[in-house]
Amino acid sequence: MGIDKREYQQRREQLMTKIGNGTAIFRSAPMAVMHNDVEYVYRQDSDFYYLTGFNEPEAVAVFAPHHEEHRYILFVQPKDPKKETWTGYRCGVDAAKEIYGADEAYPIAELDEKLPQYLLNADRIYYCLGRDKNFNNVIISHWQRLMARYQKQGTVPLAIEDTRPVTFPMRLHKSPAEIAMMRKATEISAKAHNRAFEFARPGVYEYQVQAEIEHTFRLEGGIGPAYPSIVASSANACILHYIENDRAMQDNELLLIDAGCSYGYYNGDITRTFPVGGKFTAEQKTLYELVLEAQLKAIAEVQPGKPYNEFHDMAVCVLVQGLIDLGLLKGDLEEIIQEEKYKPFYMHRTGHWLGLDVHDVGVYMHNQESWQILQPGHILTVEPGIYISPYIQPAEGQPEIPDRWKGIGIRIEDDLLVTETGHDILTAAVPKSVGDMEK
Ligand code: GLY
Ligand code: MN
Ligand code: MN
């Protein structure tokens, strides 16, 4: 399984159609240093990977559809057996053409010398400023050198245009091969959650549950966690990005697990919350049922043709009405929503695009007013929650929260593919009904 060479080629063709007479430049992600001489596992830049499938640092991809000989050019690290002994295999310049389909390839050290020929006849340069400051300067100085020829020549690239409006819509719409990768990433993520559910019990440390989850990710062929796994017992669940995972969980507490597997760089993202000792307390059960109702009703709003905000608005509406019914919020539903008085309980949005990035690319809104319309091939999360921190500060004019509710944090998160007729819940293999959460 994977993305085949033809699909990468189709992506590049699509990109080149979109950029017309421009030249697009993409840089690989830098190697990140963990500490003195020790590096993190390499993670390629998602745009770069999407267009090339090439997984090495120190590389630049250039697309010059107007060039007579070379439309797709790769600059890569040359083969160097000595260095490869230390830092790993390099594909090298020849294979960049043979395996990765470049029309021409050069050693990365030749970038300054070889790049100008691909910029000279372009009407603009497509490049994402801001990701890599040093490389920004390289591109800007090339551009400025060309601009110096403007008077004599008249035809030089007159602007740097951001690549995001070009690549975001492409990546937002998942191809059948990408959907297959997402199915695999979510399938492994689901297996890991089911294993964690079986393993968790009073006395076990959060990190031990994390180990069960991440063991499954690797065992099943995943790269590892798509993001730092959140294994949060009791009030830790009220910290949205809790990743210390160092507490021993107790009976009568909930455990919130937010973890997903990265498979071939495609990511799962699942959250489940369940009672550590197998039985909900009355308050836990009440809030769990409310979050589940919000999630199920939000999921029903994920349909092709619907604006992106509707599933979020539905989740907020259900949560706020439920909190009013419980006496935890008071006042008029519309007003509480309008004035965001529910935010001490629910401070994040109900989902995000999911794909090569966990918070994947793609605009949520056009022109500041019209929401993106859901379309077949979109993949997104639906993840409402309620968090009643021990330190919760109710909004102005809202009631104080009785202690029995405090320290409960619940989120339920699934990954959905929008289909022609509705949606497909990619993470349906992880149970979430109240009955299934109890042991
Ligand atoms: N785990 C990150 C998120 O749910 O957005
Ligand atoms: Mn998420
Ligand atoms: Mn998540």
CSV table of C-alpha atoms and ligand atoms in Angstrom, one decimal:
chain,number,residue,atom,x,y,z
A,1,MET,CA,0.0,0.0,0.0
A,2,GLY,CA,1.1,3.5,-0.6
A,3,ILE,CA,1.0,6.3,-3.1
A,4,ASP,CA,2.3,5.2,-6.4
A,5,LYS,CA,4.6,7.1,-8.7
A,6,ARG,CA,1.8,7.9,-11.2
A,7,GLU,CA,-0.1,9.7,-8.4
A,8,TYR,CA,2.9,11.8,-7.5
A,9,GLN,CA,3.3,12.7,-11.1
A,10,GLN,CA,-0.4,13.6,-11.4
A,11,ARG,CA,-0.1,15.9,-8.4
A,12,ARG,CA,2.9,17.6,-10.0
A,13,GLU,CA,1.0,18.0,-13.2
A,14,GLN,CA,-1.9,19.5,-11.4
A,15,LEU,CA,0.4,21.9,-9.5
A,16,MET,CA,2.1,22.9,-12.8
A,17,THR,CA,-1.2,23.6,-14.5
A,18,LYS,CA,-2.1,25.8,-11.6
A,19,ILE,CA,1.1,27.9,-11.6
A,20,GLY,CA,1.0,28.5,-15.3
A,21,ASN,CA,4.1,30.5,-16.2
A,22,GLY,CA,5.4,30.7,-12.6
A,23,THR,CA,8.2,28.7,-11.0
A,24,ALA,CA,7.4,27.0,-7.7
A,25,ILE,CA,10.0,26.2,-5.1
A,26,PHE,CA,9.6,23.8,-2.2
A,27,ARG,CA,12.1,23.1,0.4
A,28,SER,CA,12.4,19.9,2.5
A,29,ALA,CA,12.0,20.1,6.3
A,30,PRO,CA,15.2,20.7,8.2
A,31,MET,CA,16.7,18.0,10.4
A,32,ALA,CA,15.7,18.9,13.9
A,33,VAL,CA,18.2,18.6,16.7
A,34,MET,CA,17.1,17.0,20.0
A,35,HIS,CA,20.3,18.0,21.8
A,36,ASN,CA,24.0,18.1,21.3
A,37,ASP,CA,24.7,16.1,18.2
A,38,VAL,CA,21.6,14.0,18.6
A,39,GLU,CA,18.8,14.4,16.1
A,40,TYR,CA,15.0,13.7,16.1
A,41,VAL,CA,13.6,11.1,13.7
A,42,TYR,CA,13.3,13.0,10.4
A,43,ARG,CA,9.9,14.3,9.5
A,44,GLN,CA,9.6,15.6,5.9
A,45,ASP,CA,7.6,18.8,5.2
A,46,SER,CA,4.1,17.7,4.2
A,47,ASP,CA,3.9,19.8,1.0
A,48,PHE,CA,7.3,18.6,-0.1
A,49,TYR,CA,6.3,15.0,0.5
A,50,TYR,CA,2.9,15.4,-1.1
A,51,LEU,CA,4.6,16.5,-4.4
A,52,THR,CA,7.7,14.4,-4.4
A,53,GLY,CA,7.4,11.3,-2.1
A,54,PHE,CA,11.0,12.2,-1.3
A,55,ASN,CA,11.9,11.7,2.3
A,56,GLU,CA,15.3,13.3,2.9
A,57,PRO,CA,16.5,16.6,4.3
A,58,GLU,CA,18.6,19.1,2.4
A,59,ALA,CA,16.5,18.9,-0.7
A,60,VAL,CA,14.7,21.5,-2.9
A,61,ALA,CA,12.1,20.7,-5.5
A,62,VAL,CA,11.6,23.2,-8.4
A,63,PHE,CA,8.6,23.2,-10.8
A,64,ALA,CA,9.1,25.2,-14.0
A,65,PRO,CA,6.4,24.3,-16.4
A,66,HIS,CA,7.5,26.9,-18.9
A,67,HIS,CA,11.1,25.6,-19.1
A,68,GLU,CA,12.0,24.0,-22.4
A,69,GLU,CA,13.8,21.0,-21.0
A,70,HIS,CA,13.2,20.5,-17.3
A,71,ARG,CA,9.8,21.0,-15.7
A,72,TYR,CA,10.6,19.2,-12.5
A,73,ILE,CA,14.0,19.5,-10.9
A,74,LEU,CA,15.3,18.0,-7.6
A,75,PHE,CA,18.3,19.3,-5.7
A,76,VAL,CA,19.4,16.5,-3.3
A,77,GLN,CA,22.3,15.4,-1.1
A,78,PRO,CA,24.8,13.6,-3.2
A,79,LYS,CA,25.8,10.0,-2.4
A,80,ASP,CA,28.6,10.0,0.2
A,81,PRO,CA,29.3,6.5,1.6
A,82,LYS,CA,31.3,7.9,4.5
A,83,LYS,CA,28.5,10.3,5.7
A,84,GLU,CA,25.9,7.7,5.0
A,85,THR,CA,27.6,5.4,7.4
A,86,TRP,CA,26.7,7.9,10.1
A,87,THR,CA,23.5,9.5,9.1
A,88,GLY,CA,21.8,7.0,6.9
A,89,TYR,CA,21.1,6.1,3.3
A,90,ARG,CA,20.9,8.8,0.7
A,91,CYS,CA,19.2,8.3,-2.6
A,92,GLY,CA,21.6,10.5,-4.5
A,93,VAL,CA,21.4,12.6,-7.7
A,94,ASP,CA,20.9,9.8,-10.2
A,95,ALA,CA,18.1,8.1,-8.3
A,96,ALA,CA,16.4,11.4,-7.9
A,97,LYS,CA,15.7,11.1,-11.6
A,98,GLU,CA,15.3,7.4,-11.9
A,99,ILE,CA,13.2,6.7,-8.8
A,100,TYR,CA,11.5,10.1,-8.1
A,101,GLY,CA,10.9,11.1,-11.7
A,102,ALA,CA,12.7,14.4,-11.8
A,103,ASP,CA,13.6,15.7,-15.3
A,104,GLU,CA,16.8,16.9,-13.9
A,105,ALA,CA,18.6,16.5,-10.6
A,106,TYR,CA,21.6,18.3,-9.1
A,107,PRO,CA,23.6,18.1,-5.8
A,108,ILE,CA,22.1,20.6,-3.4
A,109,ALA,CA,25.4,22.5,-3.3
A,110,GLU,CA,24.7,23.6,-6.9
A,111,LEU,CA,21.4,25.3,-6.0
A,112,ASP,CA,22.7,28.9,-6.3
A,113,GLU,CA,24.3,28.1,-9.7
A,114,LYS,CA,21.5,26.2,-11.3
A,115,LEU,CA,18.4,27.8,-9.9
A,116,PRO,CA,18.4,31.1,-12.0
A,117,GLN,CA,17.8,29.3,-15.3
A,118,TYR,CA,14.5,28.1,-13.9
A,119,LEU,CA,13.4,31.5,-12.7
A,120,LEU,CA,14.5,33.6,-15.6
A,121,ASN,CA,11.4,33.2,-17.7
A,122,ALA,CA,8.9,32.8,-14.9
A,123,ASP,CA,6.2,35.5,-14.4
A,124,ARG,CA,6.3,34.9,-10.7
A,125,ILE,CA,7.9,32.7,-8.0
A,126,TYR,CA,5.7,30.5,-6.0
A,127,TYR,CA,7.3,30.0,-2.6
A,128,CYS,CA,6.0,29.8,1.0
A,129,LEU,CA,7.8,32.5,2.9
A,130,GLY,CA,8.1,32.1,6.6
A,131,ARG,CA,8.8,28.4,7.1
A,132,ASP,CA,12.5,28.7,6.9
A,133,LYS,CA,14.1,32.1,7.4
A,134,ASN,CA,17.5,31.3,6.1
A,135,PHE,CA,16.1,29.8,2.9
A,136,ASN,CA,13.8,32.8,2.5
A,137,ASN,CA,16.9,34.9,2.1
A,138,VAL,CA,18.3,32.6,-0.5
A,139,ILE,CA,15.1,32.9,-2.6
A,140,ILE,CA,14.7,36.6,-2.1
A,141,SER,CA,18.3,37.3,-3.1
A,142,HIS,CA,17.8,35.2,-6.3
A,143,TRP,CA,14.7,37.2,-7.0
A,144,GLN,CA,16.4,40.5,-6.4
A,145,ARG,CA,19.3,39.6,-8.7
A,146,LEU,CA,16.7,38.9,-11.4
A,147,MET,CA,14.8,42.2,-10.6
A,148,ALA,CA,18.0,44.0,-11.3
A,149,ARG,CA,17.7,42.8,-14.9
A,150,TYR,CA,14.1,44.1,-15.2
A,151,GLN,CA,15.0,47.3,-17.1
A,152,LYS,CA,17.0,45.6,-19.7
A,153,GLN,CA,14.9,42.5,-20.0
A,154,GLY,CA,11.3,43.3,-19.1
A,155,THR,CA,10.5,39.7,-18.4
A,156,VAL,CA,11.5,38.6,-14.9
A,157,PRO,CA,9.3,37.2,-12.1
A,158,LEU,CA,7.6,40.2,-10.6
A,159,ALA,CA,6.2,38.7,-7.5
A,160,ILE,CA,6.6,36.0,-4.9
A,161,GLU,CA,3.3,34.3,-4.4
A,162,ASP,CA,2.5,32.0,-1.6
A,163,THR,CA,2.2,28.3,-2.5
A,164,ARG,CA,-0.5,27.6,0.1
A,165,PRO,CA,-3.5,28.6,-2.1
A,166,VAL,CA,-2.1,26.2,-4.7
A,167,THR,CA,-1.3,23.2,-2.5
A,168,PHE,CA,-4.0,23.5,0.2
A,169,PRO,CA,-7.0,22.6,-2.0
A,170,MET,CA,-5.1,19.8,-3.6
A,171,ARG,CA,-4.2,18.2,-0.2
A,172,LEU,CA,-7.7,18.9,1.3
A,173,HIS,CA,-9.3,16.6,-1.2
A,174,LYS,CA,-8.1,13.1,-0.6
A,175,SER,CA,-7.6,10.7,-3.5
A,176,PRO,CA,-8.6,7.0,-3.3
A,177,ALA,CA,-5.0,6.1,-2.5
A,178,GLU,CA,-4.8,8.6,0.3
A,179,ILE,CA,-8.1,7.4,1.7
A,180,ALA,CA,-6.7,3.9,1.8
A,181,MET,CA,-3.7,5.3,3.8
A,182,MET,CA,-6.1,7.1,6.1
A,183,ARG,CA,-8.0,3.9,6.6
A,184,LYS,CA,-4.9,2.1,7.6
A,185,ALA,CA,-3.7,4.9,10.0
A,186,THR,CA,-7.1,5.0,11.6
A,187,GLU,CA,-7.4,1.3,11.8
A,188,ILE,CA,-4.1,1.0,13.7
A,189,SER,CA,-5.1,4.0,15.9
A,190,ALA,CA,-8.4,2.1,16.7
A,191,LYS,CA,-6.6,-1.1,17.6
A,192,ALA,CA,-4.3,0.8,19.9
A,193,HIS,CA,-7.3,2.4,21.7
A,194,ASN,CA,-9.0,-0.9,22.1
A,195,ARG,CA,-5.8,-2.4,23.6
A,196,ALA,CA,-5.5,0.6,26.0
A,197,PHE,CA,-9.1,0.1,27.1
A,198,GLU,CA,-8.4,-3.5,28.0
A,199,PHE,CA,-5.2,-2.6,29.8
A,200,ALA,CA,-6.2,0.4,31.9
A,201,ARG,CA,-7.2,-0.2,35.5
A,202,PRO,CA,-6.8,1.4,38.9
A,203,GLY,CA,-3.1,1.5,40.0
A,204,VAL,CA,-1.7,1.6,36.4
A,205,TYR,CA,0.3,4.7,35.4
A,206,GLU,CA,-0.7,6.8,32.5
A,207,TYR,CA,2.6,6.2,30.8
A,208,GLN,CA,2.0,2.4,30.9
A,209,VAL,CA,-1.2,2.9,29.0
A,210,GLN,CA,0.8,5.2,26.6
A,211,ALA,CA,3.3,2.4,26.1
A,212,GLU,CA,0.5,-0.1,25.2
A,213,ILE,CA,-0.8,2.4,22.6
A,214,GLU,CA,2.5,3.3,21.1
A,215,HIS,CA,3.6,-0.4,21.1
A,216,THR,CA,0.6,-1.1,18.8
A,217,PHE,CA,1.4,1.8,16.5
A,218,ARG,CA,4.9,0.4,15.8
A,219,LEU,CA,3.9,-3.3,15.8
A,220,GLU,CA,1.3,-2.6,13.2
A,221,GLY,CA,3.7,-0.8,10.9
A,222,GLY,CA,3.0,2.8,11.8
A,223,ILE,CA,5.8,5.4,12.1
A,224,GLY,CA,4.7,6.2,15.6
A,225,PRO,CA,2.4,8.7,17.3
A,226,ALA,CA,0.9,11.3,15.0
A,227,TYR,CA,1.3,13.8,18.0
A,228,PRO,CA,2.4,13.3,21.6
A,229,SER,CA,-0.1,10.8,23.1
A,230,ILE,CA,-2.4,12.3,25.7
A,231,VAL,CA,-3.2,9.9,28.5
A,232,ALA,CA,-5.0,12.0,31.1
A,233,SER,CA,-6.6,10.6,34.2
A,234,SER,CA,-9.0,12.5,36.4
A,235,ALA,CA,-8.5,16.3,36.3
A,236,ASN,CA,-5.5,15.9,34.0
A,237,ALA,CA,-8.1,15.5,31.3
A,238,CYS,CA,-9.0,19.2,31.7
A,239,ILE,CA,-5.6,20.2,30.4
A,240,LEU,CA,-6.1,19.9,26.6
A,241,HIS,CA,-2.5,19.1,25.7
A,242,TYR,CA,-1.6,17.1,28.8
A,243,ILE,CA,1.4,14.9,27.8
A,244,GLU,CA,3.3,14.3,31.1
A,245,ASN,CA,1.4,11.0,31.4
A,246,ASP,CA,3.1,10.3,34.8
A,247,ARG,CA,0.2,9.7,37.2
A,248,ALA,CA,-1.2,6.5,38.6
A,249,MET,CA,-4.9,6.3,37.9
A,250,GLN,CA,-7.5,5.5,40.5
A,251,ASP,CA,-10.8,3.9,40.8
A,252,ASN,CA,-13.8,6.2,40.3
A,253,GLU,CA,-11.8,8.4,37.9
A,254,LEU,CA,-12.1,8.8,34.1
A,255,LEU,CA,-9.3,8.3,31.7
A,256,LEU,CA,-9.1,10.4,28.6
A,257,ILE,CA,-6.9,9.1,25.8
A,258,ASP,CA,-6.2,11.2,22.8
A,259,ALA,CA,-3.8,9.3,20.6
A,260,GLY,CA,-3.4,8.6,16.9
A,261,CYS,CA,-1.0,6.7,14.7
A,262,SER,CA,1.0,8.1,11.8
A,263,TYR,CA,1.1,5.7,8.9
A,264,GLY,CA,3.2,6.6,5.9
A,265,TYR,CA,2.8,10.2,7.2
A,266,TYR,CA,-1.0,10.0,7.1
A,267,ASN,CA,-2.5,10.4,10.6
A,268,GLY,CA,-5.3,9.1,12.8
A,269,ASP,CA,-6.6,11.2,15.7
A,270,ILE,CA,-8.9,9.4,18.2
A,271,THR,CA,-10.1,10.4,21.7
A,272,ARG,CA,-12.0,8.1,24.1
A,273,THR,CA,-12.9,8.7,27.7
A,274,PHE,CA,-13.9,5.8,30.0
A,275,PRO,CA,-14.0,5.0,33.7
A,276,VAL,CA,-10.8,3.5,35.0
A,277,GLY,CA,-12.5,1.2,37.4
A,278,GLY,CA,-15.2,0.1,34.9
A,279,LYS,CA,-18.2,2.1,36.3
A,280,PHE,CA,-19.1,5.7,35.8
A,281,THR,CA,-20.1,7.8,38.8
A,282,ALA,CA,-23.5,9.6,38.4
A,283,GLU,CA,-21.8,12.9,37.4
A,284,GLN,CA,-19.4,11.3,35.0
A,285,LYS,CA,-22.2,9.4,33.3
A,286,THR,CA,-24.4,12.4,33.0
A,287,LEU,CA,-21.6,14.4,31.3
A,288,TYR,CA,-20.4,11.5,29.2
A,289,GLU,CA,-24.0,11.1,27.8
A,290,LEU,CA,-24.1,14.8,27.1
A,291,VAL,CA,-20.8,14.8,25.2
A,292,LEU,CA,-21.8,11.6,23.3
A,293,GLU,CA,-25.1,13.2,22.3
A,294,ALA,CA,-23.3,16.3,21.1
A,295,GLN,CA,-20.9,14.2,19.1
A,296,LEU,CA,-23.5,12.0,17.5
A,297,LYS,CA,-25.6,15.0,16.5
A,298,ALA,CA,-22.5,16.8,15.2
A,299,ILE,CA,-21.6,13.8,13.2
A,300,ALA,CA,-25.0,13.8,11.6
A,301,GLU,CA,-24.2,17.3,10.3
A,302,VAL,CA,-21.2,16.0,8.4
A,303,GLN,CA,-22.7,15.7,4.9
A,304,PRO,CA,-21.6,16.7,1.5
A,305,GLY,CA,-22.9,20.2,0.6
A,306,LYS,CA,-23.1,21.3,4.3
A,307,PRO,CA,-21.0,24.3,5.4
A,308,TYR,CA,-18.1,23.4,7.6
A,309,ASN,CA,-19.4,25.3,10.7
A,310,GLU,CA,-22.6,23.3,11.1
A,311,PHE,CA,-21.3,20.3,13.0
A,312,HIS,CA,-19.5,22.6,15.4
A,313,ASP,CA,-22.6,24.8,15.9
A,314,MET,CA,-24.6,21.7,16.5
A,315,ALA,CA,-22.2,20.4,19.1
A,316,VAL,CA,-22.1,23.7,21.0
A,317,CYS,CA,-25.9,23.9,20.9
A,318,VAL,CA,-26.3,20.4,22.4
A,319,LEU,CA,-23.6,21.0,25.1
A,320,VAL,CA,-24.9,24.3,26.1
A,321,GLN,CA,-28.5,23.1,26.4
A,322,GLY,CA,-27.3,20.1,28.5
A,323,LEU,CA,-25.3,22.3,30.8
A,324,ILE,CA,-28.3,24.6,31.2
A,325,ASP,CA,-30.5,21.6,32.1
A,326,LEU,CA,-28.0,20.5,34.7
A,327,GLY,CA,-27.9,24.0,36.2
A,328,LEU,CA,-24.2,24.5,35.4
A,329,LEU,CA,-25.1,27.3,33.0
A,330,LYS,CA,-28.0,29.7,33.3
A,331,GLY,CA,-29.8,31.9,31.0
A,332,ASP,CA,-31.0,31.9,27.4
A,333,LEU,CA,-29.4,29.4,25.1
A,334,GLU,CA,-28.8,31.8,22.2
A,335,GLU,CA,-27.4,34.4,24.5
A,336,ILE,CA,-25.0,32.0,26.2
A,337,ILE,CA,-23.7,30.9,22.8
A,338,GLN,CA,-23.6,34.4,21.4
A,339,GLU,CA,-21.6,35.7,24.4
A,340,GLU,CA,-19.5,32.5,24.5
A,341,LYS,CA,-20.4,32.0,28.2
A,342,TYR,CA,-19.9,28.2,27.7
A,343,LYS,CA,-16.2,28.6,27.0
A,344,PRO,CA,-15.0,27.8,30.5
A,345,PHE,CA,-16.5,24.3,29.8
A,346,TYR,CA,-15.7,24.0,26.1
A,347,MET,CA,-12.9,26.1,24.8
A,348,HIS,CA,-11.9,24.5,21.5
A,349,ARG,CA,-13.6,23.9,18.2
A,350,THR,CA,-15.3,20.6,17.3
A,351,GLY,CA,-12.9,19.5,14.7
A,352,HIS,CA,-10.2,20.0,12.1
A,353,TRP,CA,-9.1,18.7,8.7
A,354,LEU,CA,-7.0,15.5,9.0
A,355,GLY,CA,-4.5,14.1,6.6
A,356,LEU,CA,-0.7,14.4,6.1
A,357,ASP,CA,-0.8,16.9,9.0
A,358,VAL,CA,-2.9,16.2,12.1
A,359,HIS,CA,-4.3,19.7,11.9
A,360,ASP,CA,-4.3,19.4,8.1
A,361,VAL,CA,-4.3,22.1,5.6
A,362,GLY,CA,-7.3,23.6,3.8
A,363,VAL,CA,-9.2,26.8,4.5
A,364,TYR,CA,-12.2,26.6,6.8
A,365,MET,CA,-13.6,29.8,5.5
A,366,HIS,CA,-13.6,31.8,2.2
A,367,ASN,CA,-13.7,35.6,2.2
A,368,GLN,CA,-14.1,35.8,5.9
A,369,GLU,CA,-17.8,35.1,5.6
A,370,SER,CA,-18.7,31.9,3.7
A,371,TRP,CA,-17.7,28.6,5.2
A,372,GLN,CA,-16.0,25.9,3.3
A,373,ILE,CA,-18.6,23.4,1.9
A,374,LEU,CA,-18.0,19.8,2.9
A,375,GLN,CA,-17.2,17.7,-0.2
A,376,PRO,CA,-16.6,14.0,-0.8
A,377,GLY,CA,-13.0,13.3,-0.2
A,378,HIS,CA,-12.7,15.7,2.8
A,379,ILE,CA,-11.5,14.0,6.0
A,380,LEU,CA,-12.1,15.7,9.4
A,381,THR,CA,-12.4,15.0,13.1
A,382,VAL,CA,-15.5,15.5,15.2
A,383,GLU,CA,-14.4,16.0,18.8
A,384,PRO,CA,-16.7,17.8,21.3
A,385,GLY,CA,-15.8,17.8,25.0
A,386,ILE,CA,-16.7,19.1,28.4
A,387,TYR,CA,-13.9,20.1,30.8
A,388,ILE,CA,-14.7,21.1,34.4
A,389,SER,CA,-11.4,22.0,35.8
A,390,PRO,CA,-10.9,22.1,39.6
A,391,TYR,CA,-10.0,25.8,38.9
A,392,ILE,CA,-12.9,26.6,36.5
A,393,GLN,CA,-13.9,30.2,36.5
A,394,PRO,CA,-17.5,30.5,35.4
A,395,ALA,CA,-18.3,33.4,33.0
A,396,GLU,CA,-19.7,36.6,34.4
A,397,GLY,CA,-23.1,36.1,35.9
A,398,GLN,CA,-22.9,32.4,35.7
A,399,PRO,CA,-23.3,30.0,38.7
A,400,GLU,CA,-20.5,28.6,40.8
A,401,ILE,CA,-19.8,25.0,40.0
A,402,PRO,CA,-20.5,22.5,42.8
A,403,ASP,CA,-17.4,20.4,43.7
A,404,ARG,CA,-19.0,17.1,42.7
A,405,TRP,CA,-18.6,18.2,39.0
A,406,LYS,CA,-15.1,19.3,39.3
A,407,GLY,CA,-12.1,17.4,37.9
A,408,ILE,CA,-14.1,15.8,35.1
A,409,GLY,CA,-12.8,16.1,31.6
A,410,ILE,CA,-14.4,14.3,28.7
A,411,ARG,CA,-13.8,14.3,24.9
A,412,ILE,CA,-14.9,11.9,22.3
A,413,GLU,CA,-13.2,12.2,18.9
A,414,ASP,CA,-13.7,10.3,15.6
A,415,ASP,CA,-12.3,10.7,12.2
A,416,LEU,CA,-14.8,11.1,9.3
A,417,LEU,CA,-14.5,10.8,5.6
A,418,VAL,CA,-17.1,12.8,3.7
A,419,THR,CA,-18.7,10.6,1.0
A,420,GLU,CA,-21.1,11.2,-1.9
A,421,THR,CA,-24.0,10.2,0.3
A,422,GLY,CA,-23.0,11.3,3.8
A,423,HIS,CA,-19.9,10.2,5.7
A,424,ASP,CA,-17.9,7.2,6.7
A,425,ILE,CA,-16.6,7.0,10.3
A,426,LEU,CA,-13.1,5.7,9.9
A,427,THR,CA,-12.7,5.1,13.6
A,428,ALA,CA,-16.0,3.3,14.2
A,429,ALA,CA,-14.1,0.2,15.4
A,430,VAL,CA,-13.5,1.9,18.8
A,431,PRO,CA,-16.7,1.6,20.9
A,432,LYS,CA,-18.1,4.7,22.6
A,433,SER,CA,-21.6,3.9,23.9
A,434,VAL,CA,-22.1,4.3,27.7
A,435,GLY,CA,-22.6,0.5,28.0
A,436,ASP,CA,-19.4,-0.2,26.0
A,437,MET,CA,-17.3,2.1,28.2
A,438,GLU,CA,-18.2,0.2,31.3
A,439,LYS,CA,-16.5,-3.0,32.2
B,1,GLY,N1,-4.8,15.5,19.3
B,1,GLY,C1,-4.9,16.7,18.7
B,1,GLY,C2,-6.3,17.1,18.4
B,1,GLY,O1,-7.2,16.4,18.7
B,1,GLY,O2,-6.5,18.1,17.7
B,2,MN,MN,-8.2,16.3,16.8
B,3,MN,MN,-7.1,14.3,19.2
